[in-house]
Amino acid sequence: MSSAPPELDPHAPIFVVLNVGSGSEDATGTRAVIESVLTQAGREHEIKVVDEPARLSGIARAVVDQASARGGIVVAAGGDGTINAVAQAVLGSGCPFGVLPQGTFNYFSRTHGIPAETEEATRLLLTACVQPVQVGLVNDRVFLVNASLGLYPTLLEDREAYKQQYGRSRLVALWAGVVTLLRGHRRLRLHLEQDGEGVPDRVLRTSTLFIGNNRLQLEQIGINEAPLLEQGRLAAIALRPVGRVEMLWLLLRGAFGQLGDADKVLTFPFERITVQPALRGRAGRRIKVATDGEIAWLATPLEFRVAPQPLWLLKPEPR
């Protein structure tokens, strides 16, 4: 994270990618609030509305190209998945990056002190400073909060199905997680190679491998490696094979911030690890991976690492 920050022009145009499918707020009202704040401030701006998830990545890339050509700022308005998709396009472009959180958990924005209210967060874009933020990569796919394989992606898929039926709330998300755990799960046998750490290769049997890149989320569930994220590292969490009852007990420990002290939980920090199925001849196999709540099928081996360049985030002045 040694590269110099971009110059922040106080009159730079602001380009907003607004995902109308994120969060529970009214999309029309959200857009009106953003336009009102920026217009009253006399700030040139443009809002690109995304009404189909499949178009999000393409629109984000087009907006980044437009902002780069005009020395502008790129802003993601949506949940963690929307922020991830826009960050993927922004990373390496040199454009300052802003966030207007619209999701359920908003771990990324909360970690960096960005207000949850749209009006307040929009006003912050006009006064914020540019600061570097660590980005995680799995192969070449960005993650700002977490990446995972195994049980956790399945839990996310089930959670999204419950949200579609019962609405977006943390209570619905928690209930969906309990139902998923009670249904049972397949265990993975993974080969892990940890680069540059002096740690021998290992074969790990686990129901899920979770890679954290968000201090707030890791602190909430009680992972001791959370402070190391500010030292250019990521944190790995693996659950040793357990039954359904013990899995629910681990879920309860996580809810009370005590997961890292559980005997059945393996945690370790790293800068780079390579993960693939432990069976021979399985290189190139595609495996389901979740990044910031979005599911994709990636070819193995999977390489988890810290991106060589940071994301230049608009956030409040550090106290």
Short mmCIF file of C-alpha atoms in Angstrom, two decimals:
data_model
loop_
_atom_site.label_atom_id
_atom_site.label_comp_id
_atom_site.label_asym_id
_atom_site.label_seq_id
_atom_site.Cartn_x
_atom_site.Cartn_y
_atom_site.Cartn_z
CA MET A 1 0.00 0.00 0.00
CA SER A 2 2.90 2.31 -0.67
CA SER A 3 1.56 3.86 -3.90
CA ALA A 4 0.68 7.55 -3.71
CA PRO A 5 -3.00 8.48 -3.27
CA PRO A 6 -4.79 10.14 -6.19
CA GLU A 7 -5.25 13.88 -6.14
CA LEU A 8 -8.76 14.69 -4.94
CA ASP A 9 -10.23 17.57 -6.93
CA PRO A 10 -12.96 19.26 -4.81
CA HIS A 11 -14.89 19.87 -8.03
CA ALA A 12 -14.43 16.39 -9.53
CA PRO A 13 -17.62 14.96 -11.07
CA ILE A 14 -19.24 12.13 -9.11
CA PHE A 15 -20.44 9.01 -10.92
CA VAL A 16 -22.84 6.86 -8.89
CA VAL A 17 -23.65 3.22 -9.67
CA LEU A 18 -27.01 2.64 -7.97
CA ASN A 19 -28.17 -0.96 -7.67
CA VAL A 20 -31.93 -0.80 -7.19
CA GLY A 21 -32.01 -4.44 -6.11
CA SER A 22 -29.91 -3.86 -2.96
CA GLY A 23 -31.37 -3.31 0.48
CA SER A 24 -34.93 -2.56 1.54
CA GLU A 25 -35.05 1.17 0.82
CA ASP A 26 -37.17 2.63 -1.96
CA ALA A 27 -34.88 3.02 -4.99
CA THR A 28 -36.67 6.10 -6.31
CA GLY A 29 -36.40 7.80 -2.94
CA THR A 30 -32.73 6.88 -2.64
CA ARG A 31 -31.94 8.39 -6.02
CA ALA A 32 -33.88 11.56 -5.15
CA VAL A 33 -31.87 11.99 -1.93
CA ILE A 34 -28.54 11.57 -3.72
CA GLU A 35 -29.48 14.01 -6.48
CA SER A 36 -30.83 16.57 -4.01
CA VAL A 37 -27.66 16.63 -1.89
CA LEU A 38 -25.26 16.83 -4.84
CA THR A 39 -27.36 19.40 -6.71
CA GLN A 40 -27.64 21.67 -3.67
CA ALA A 41 -23.85 21.45 -3.29
CA GLY A 42 -23.42 22.44 -6.92
CA ARG A 43 -21.52 19.23 -7.64
CA GLU A 44 -21.63 17.75 -11.12
CA HIS A 45 -22.86 14.18 -10.98
CA GLU A 46 -24.37 11.32 -12.93
CA ILE A 47 -26.32 8.32 -11.60
CA LYS A 48 -26.28 5.01 -13.44
CA VAL A 49 -29.19 2.82 -12.33
CA VAL A 50 -28.72 -0.95 -12.39
CA ASP A 51 -32.02 -2.81 -12.51
CA GLU A 52 -30.65 -6.18 -13.65
CA PRO A 53 -27.89 -7.90 -11.62
CA ALA A 54 -26.29 -9.32 -14.77
CA ARG A 55 -25.56 -5.77 -16.00
CA LEU A 56 -23.83 -4.58 -12.84
CA SER A 57 -20.25 -5.49 -13.75
CA GLY A 58 -20.52 -4.08 -17.28
CA ILE A 59 -22.04 -0.81 -16.08
CA ALA A 60 -19.39 -0.51 -13.36
CA ARG A 61 -16.57 -0.88 -15.90
CA ALA A 62 -18.14 1.71 -18.19
CA VAL A 63 -18.52 4.16 -15.31
CA VAL A 64 -14.90 3.68 -14.26
CA ASP A 65 -13.75 4.40 -17.83
CA GLN A 66 -15.87 7.55 -17.85
CA ALA A 67 -14.60 8.70 -14.46
CA SER A 68 -10.98 7.99 -15.39
CA ALA A 69 -11.26 10.12 -18.52
CA ARG A 70 -12.69 13.06 -16.56
CA GLY A 71 -10.78 12.80 -13.30
CA GLY A 72 -13.97 11.82 -11.49
CA ILE A 73 -15.03 9.83 -8.44
CA VAL A 74 -16.77 6.44 -8.65
CA VAL A 75 -19.43 5.70 -6.04
CA ALA A 76 -21.18 2.38 -5.32
CA ALA A 77 -24.71 2.63 -3.89
CA GLY A 78 -25.86 -0.79 -2.68
CA GLY A 79 -25.04 -3.67 -0.39
CA ASP A 80 -21.69 -5.41 0.09
CA GLY A 81 -22.15 -7.35 -3.16
CA THR A 82 -22.72 -4.16 -5.16
CA ILE A 83 -19.75 -2.48 -3.48
CA ASN A 84 -17.64 -5.53 -4.36
CA ALA A 85 -18.61 -5.43 -8.05
CA VAL A 86 -17.84 -1.73 -8.40
CA ALA A 87 -14.60 -2.08 -6.42
CA GLN A 88 -13.53 -4.83 -8.83
CA ALA A 89 -13.81 -2.31 -11.67
CA VAL A 90 -12.20 0.55 -9.71
CA LEU A 91 -9.16 -1.34 -8.38
CA GLY A 92 -6.03 -0.25 -10.22
CA SER A 93 -7.79 2.58 -12.08
CA GLY A 94 -6.55 5.35 -9.81
CA CYS A 95 -10.09 6.65 -9.29
CA PRO A 96 -11.20 7.61 -5.78
CA PHE A 97 -13.96 5.29 -4.56
CA GLY A 98 -17.02 6.22 -2.51
CA VAL A 99 -19.77 4.14 -0.89
CA LEU A 100 -23.46 4.78 -0.16
CA PRO A 101 -24.50 1.68 1.83
CA GLN A 102 -27.91 0.18 1.06
CA GLY A 103 -27.54 -3.43 2.25
CA THR A 104 -28.49 -5.50 5.29
CA PHE A 105 -25.18 -5.81 7.14
CA ASN A 106 -22.97 -3.15 5.46
CA TYR A 107 -19.79 -4.48 7.07
CA PHE A 108 -17.50 -2.60 4.69
CA SER A 109 -19.07 0.83 5.19
CA ARG A 110 -19.44 0.40 8.96
CA THR A 111 -15.79 -0.60 9.31
CA HIS A 112 -14.71 2.65 7.65
CA GLY A 113 -17.09 4.98 9.46
CA ILE A 114 -19.42 5.64 6.53
CA PRO A 115 -22.96 6.53 7.71
CA ALA A 116 -25.85 4.18 6.99
CA GLU A 117 -28.25 7.02 6.12
CA THR A 118 -28.11 7.89 2.42
CA GLU A 119 -28.28 11.66 2.89
CA GLU A 120 -25.48 11.71 5.47
CA ALA A 121 -23.32 9.33 3.44
CA THR A 122 -23.81 11.48 0.32
CA ARG A 123 -22.77 14.61 2.19
CA LEU A 124 -19.66 12.77 3.35
CA LEU A 125 -18.58 12.39 -0.30
CA LEU A 126 -18.18 16.18 -0.41
CA THR A 127 -15.89 16.43 2.62
CA ALA A 128 -14.15 13.04 2.94
CA CYS A 129 -10.46 12.38 2.49
CA VAL A 130 -8.89 9.63 0.39
CA GLN A 131 -7.36 6.77 2.36
CA PRO A 132 -5.94 3.38 1.28
CA VAL A 133 -7.98 0.26 2.05
CA GLN A 134 -6.68 -3.30 1.83
CA VAL A 135 -8.25 -5.51 -0.84
CA GLY A 136 -8.33 -9.31 -0.77
CA LEU A 137 -8.12 -11.43 -3.92
CA VAL A 138 -9.13 -15.01 -4.64
CA ASN A 139 -7.46 -15.71 -7.95
CA ASP A 140 -8.28 -12.36 -9.60
CA ARG A 141 -11.64 -11.83 -7.89
CA VAL A 142 -11.89 -9.00 -5.35
CA PHE A 143 -13.26 -9.36 -1.84
CA LEU A 144 -13.48 -6.54 0.69
CA VAL A 145 -15.26 -8.36 3.53
CA ASN A 146 -14.76 -12.10 3.11
CA ALA A 147 -14.38 -15.03 0.73
CA SER A 148 -15.34 -18.62 1.47
CA LEU A 149 -15.97 -22.10 0.16
CA GLY A 150 -17.89 -25.08 1.47
CA LEU A 151 -20.80 -24.60 3.85
CA TYR A 152 -20.74 -20.79 3.97
CA PRO A 153 -21.62 -20.23 0.26
CA THR A 154 -24.51 -22.68 0.70
CA LEU A 155 -25.67 -20.71 3.73
CA LEU A 156 -25.57 -17.50 1.68
CA GLU A 157 -27.66 -19.03 -1.10
CA ASP A 158 -30.25 -20.24 1.41
CA ARG A 159 -30.25 -16.86 3.12
CA GLU A 160 -30.94 -15.07 -0.15
CA ALA A 161 -33.85 -17.42 -0.86
CA TYR A 162 -35.33 -16.68 2.57
CA LYS A 163 -34.87 -12.94 2.04
CA GLN A 164 -36.73 -13.12 -1.25
CA GLN A 165 -39.64 -14.77 0.56
CA TYR A 166 -39.65 -13.04 3.95
CA GLY A 167 -37.83 -9.76 3.38
CA ARG A 168 -34.34 -8.44 4.13
CA SER A 169 -33.54 -8.34 7.82
CA ARG A 170 -30.87 -9.67 10.14
CA LEU A 171 -33.41 -11.88 11.90
CA VAL A 172 -34.33 -13.57 8.61
CA ALA A 173 -30.63 -14.03 7.83
CA LEU A 174 -30.02 -15.66 11.22
CA TRP A 175 -33.00 -18.01 10.87
CA ALA A 176 -31.87 -19.05 7.38
CA GLY A 177 -28.44 -19.91 8.81
CA VAL A 178 -29.93 -22.12 11.51
CA VAL A 179 -32.07 -24.01 8.97
CA THR A 180 -29.04 -24.57 6.73
CA LEU A 181 -26.94 -25.96 9.57
CA LEU A 182 -29.69 -28.34 10.67
CA ARG A 183 -30.00 -29.72 7.15
CA GLY A 184 -26.47 -31.15 7.21
CA HIS A 185 -23.47 -30.40 5.03
CA ARG A 186 -20.70 -32.00 2.98
CA ARG A 187 -17.13 -31.92 4.25
CA LEU A 188 -14.17 -30.80 2.17
CA ARG A 189 -10.67 -32.26 2.07
CA LEU A 190 -8.33 -29.45 1.08
CA HIS A 191 -4.61 -29.10 0.46
CA LEU A 192 -3.25 -25.78 1.78
CA GLU A 193 0.09 -24.27 0.80
CA GLN A 194 1.05 -21.15 2.73
CA ASP A 195 3.66 -19.03 0.95
CA GLY A 196 6.44 -17.20 2.74
CA GLU A 197 5.28 -18.06 6.26
CA GLY A 198 7.59 -20.99 7.09
CA VAL A 199 4.50 -23.15 7.60
CA PRO A 200 4.49 -26.68 6.09
CA ASP A 201 1.76 -27.70 3.66
CA ARG A 202 -1.27 -29.24 5.32
CA VAL A 203 -4.31 -31.29 4.43
CA LEU A 204 -7.42 -29.91 6.08
CA ARG A 205 -10.77 -31.60 6.57
CA THR A 206 -13.44 -28.98 7.09
CA SER A 207 -17.03 -28.10 6.36
CA THR A 208 -16.08 -24.55 5.37
CA LEU A 209 -13.01 -22.38 4.79
CA PHE A 210 -13.64 -18.70 5.48
CA ILE A 211 -11.14 -15.94 4.62
CA GLY A 212 -11.74 -12.65 6.44
CA ASN A 213 -10.73 -9.18 5.29
CA ASN A 214 -12.96 -7.09 7.55
CA ARG A 215 -11.90 -6.27 11.08
CA LEU A 216 -15.41 -5.45 12.33
CA GLN A 217 -16.86 -8.78 11.22
CA LEU A 218 -13.96 -10.78 12.69
CA GLU A 219 -14.10 -8.89 15.98
CA GLN A 220 -17.84 -9.48 16.27
CA ILE A 221 -17.42 -13.26 16.12
CA GLY A 222 -14.31 -13.23 18.34
CA ILE A 223 -11.39 -13.95 15.97
CA ASN A 224 -8.09 -12.94 17.58
CA GLU A 225 -6.36 -12.31 14.24
CA ALA A 226 -8.65 -9.34 13.44
CA PRO A 227 -6.02 -6.63 14.21
CA LEU A 228 -3.57 -8.26 11.77
CA LEU A 229 -5.73 -7.16 8.84
CA GLU A 230 -4.15 -3.72 9.27
CA GLN A 231 -0.70 -5.27 8.78
CA GLY A 232 -1.22 -6.53 5.25
CA ARG A 233 -2.63 -9.93 6.14
CA LEU A 234 -5.84 -11.89 5.79
CA ALA A 235 -7.35 -14.25 8.38
CA ALA A 236 -8.33 -17.86 7.65
CA ILE A 237 -11.02 -19.65 9.66
CA ALA A 238 -11.76 -23.37 9.24
CA LEU A 239 -14.28 -25.45 11.15
CA ARG A 240 -13.10 -28.94 12.01
CA PRO A 241 -15.61 -31.75 11.27
CA VAL A 242 -18.49 -31.56 13.76
CA GLY A 243 -22.09 -32.77 14.01
CA ARG A 244 -25.20 -30.64 13.64
CA VAL A 245 -25.66 -29.96 17.34
CA GLU A 246 -22.03 -28.91 17.77
CA MET A 247 -22.31 -26.74 14.64
CA LEU A 248 -25.24 -24.89 16.23
CA TRP A 249 -23.17 -24.45 19.38
CA LEU A 250 -20.40 -22.87 17.29
CA LEU A 251 -22.98 -20.56 15.71
CA LEU A 252 -24.05 -19.48 19.20
CA ARG A 253 -20.43 -18.89 20.25
CA GLY A 254 -19.95 -16.71 17.19
CA ALA A 255 -23.05 -14.69 18.08
CA PHE A 256 -21.48 -13.98 21.49
CA GLY A 257 -18.05 -13.13 20.05
CA GLN A 258 -16.30 -16.31 21.25
CA LEU A 259 -15.80 -18.34 18.08
CA GLY A 260 -12.01 -17.96 17.98
CA ASP A 261 -11.60 -19.72 21.35
CA ALA A 262 -13.53 -22.84 20.32
CA ASP A 263 -11.56 -26.11 20.11
CA LYS A 264 -13.14 -27.03 16.78
CA VAL A 265 -12.13 -23.79 15.08
CA LEU A 266 -8.74 -23.34 13.38
CA THR A 267 -7.63 -19.76 12.69
CA PHE A 268 -4.38 -18.37 11.28
CA PRO A 269 -3.19 -15.19 9.54
CA PHE A 270 -1.46 -15.19 6.16
CA GLU A 271 -0.39 -13.08 3.21
CA ARG A 272 -0.93 -15.73 0.54
CA ILE A 273 -2.25 -19.30 0.52
CA THR A 274 -3.03 -21.75 -2.28
CA VAL A 275 -6.01 -24.06 -1.77
CA GLN A 276 -7.12 -27.03 -3.85
CA PRO A 277 -8.90 -30.36 -3.38
CA ALA A 278 -6.55 -32.84 -1.71
CA LEU A 279 -7.31 -35.62 -4.24
CA ARG A 280 -4.75 -36.04 -7.01
CA GLY A 281 -5.67 -35.05 -10.51
CA ARG A 282 -8.31 -32.57 -9.39
CA ALA A 283 -6.44 -29.41 -10.46
CA GLY A 284 -8.65 -27.28 -12.65
CA ARG A 285 -11.81 -28.47 -10.95
CA ARG A 286 -14.36 -25.70 -10.49
CA ILE A 287 -15.56 -25.02 -6.97
CA LYS A 288 -18.25 -22.74 -5.55
CA VAL A 289 -16.78 -19.64 -3.89
CA ALA A 290 -18.55 -16.73 -2.22
CA THR A 291 -17.00 -13.25 -2.28
CA ASP A 292 -18.77 -10.58 -0.22
CA GLY A 293 -22.00 -12.55 -0.47
CA GLU A 294 -21.89 -13.15 -4.24
CA ILE A 295 -21.51 -16.73 -5.54
CA ALA A 296 -19.21 -17.77 -8.40
CA TRP A 297 -17.64 -20.98 -9.69
CA LEU A 298 -13.84 -20.66 -9.81
CA ALA A 299 -11.23 -23.06 -11.15
CA THR A 300 -8.80 -24.60 -8.66
CA PRO A 301 -6.24 -24.10 -7.34
CA LEU A 302 -7.57 -21.06 -5.48
CA GLU A 303 -5.02 -18.44 -4.52
CA PHE A 304 -6.02 -16.13 -1.67
CA ARG A 305 -3.81 -13.06 -1.24
CA VAL A 306 -3.68 -9.35 -0.47
CA ALA A 307 -3.89 -7.22 -3.63
CA PRO A 308 -0.64 -5.37 -4.41
CA GLN A 309 -2.50 -2.05 -4.69
CA PRO A 310 -5.09 -0.57 -2.32
CA LEU A 311 -8.54 0.80 -2.97
CA TRP A 312 -8.53 4.58 -2.50
CA LEU A 313 -11.64 5.06 -0.38
CA LEU A 314 -13.45 8.30 0.49
CA LYS A 315 -13.98 8.11 4.24
CA PRO A 316 -14.08 10.44 7.25
CA GLU A 317 -10.89 12.08 8.45
CA PRO A 318 -9.14 9.75 10.95
CA ARG A 319 -9.53 10.86 14.54
#
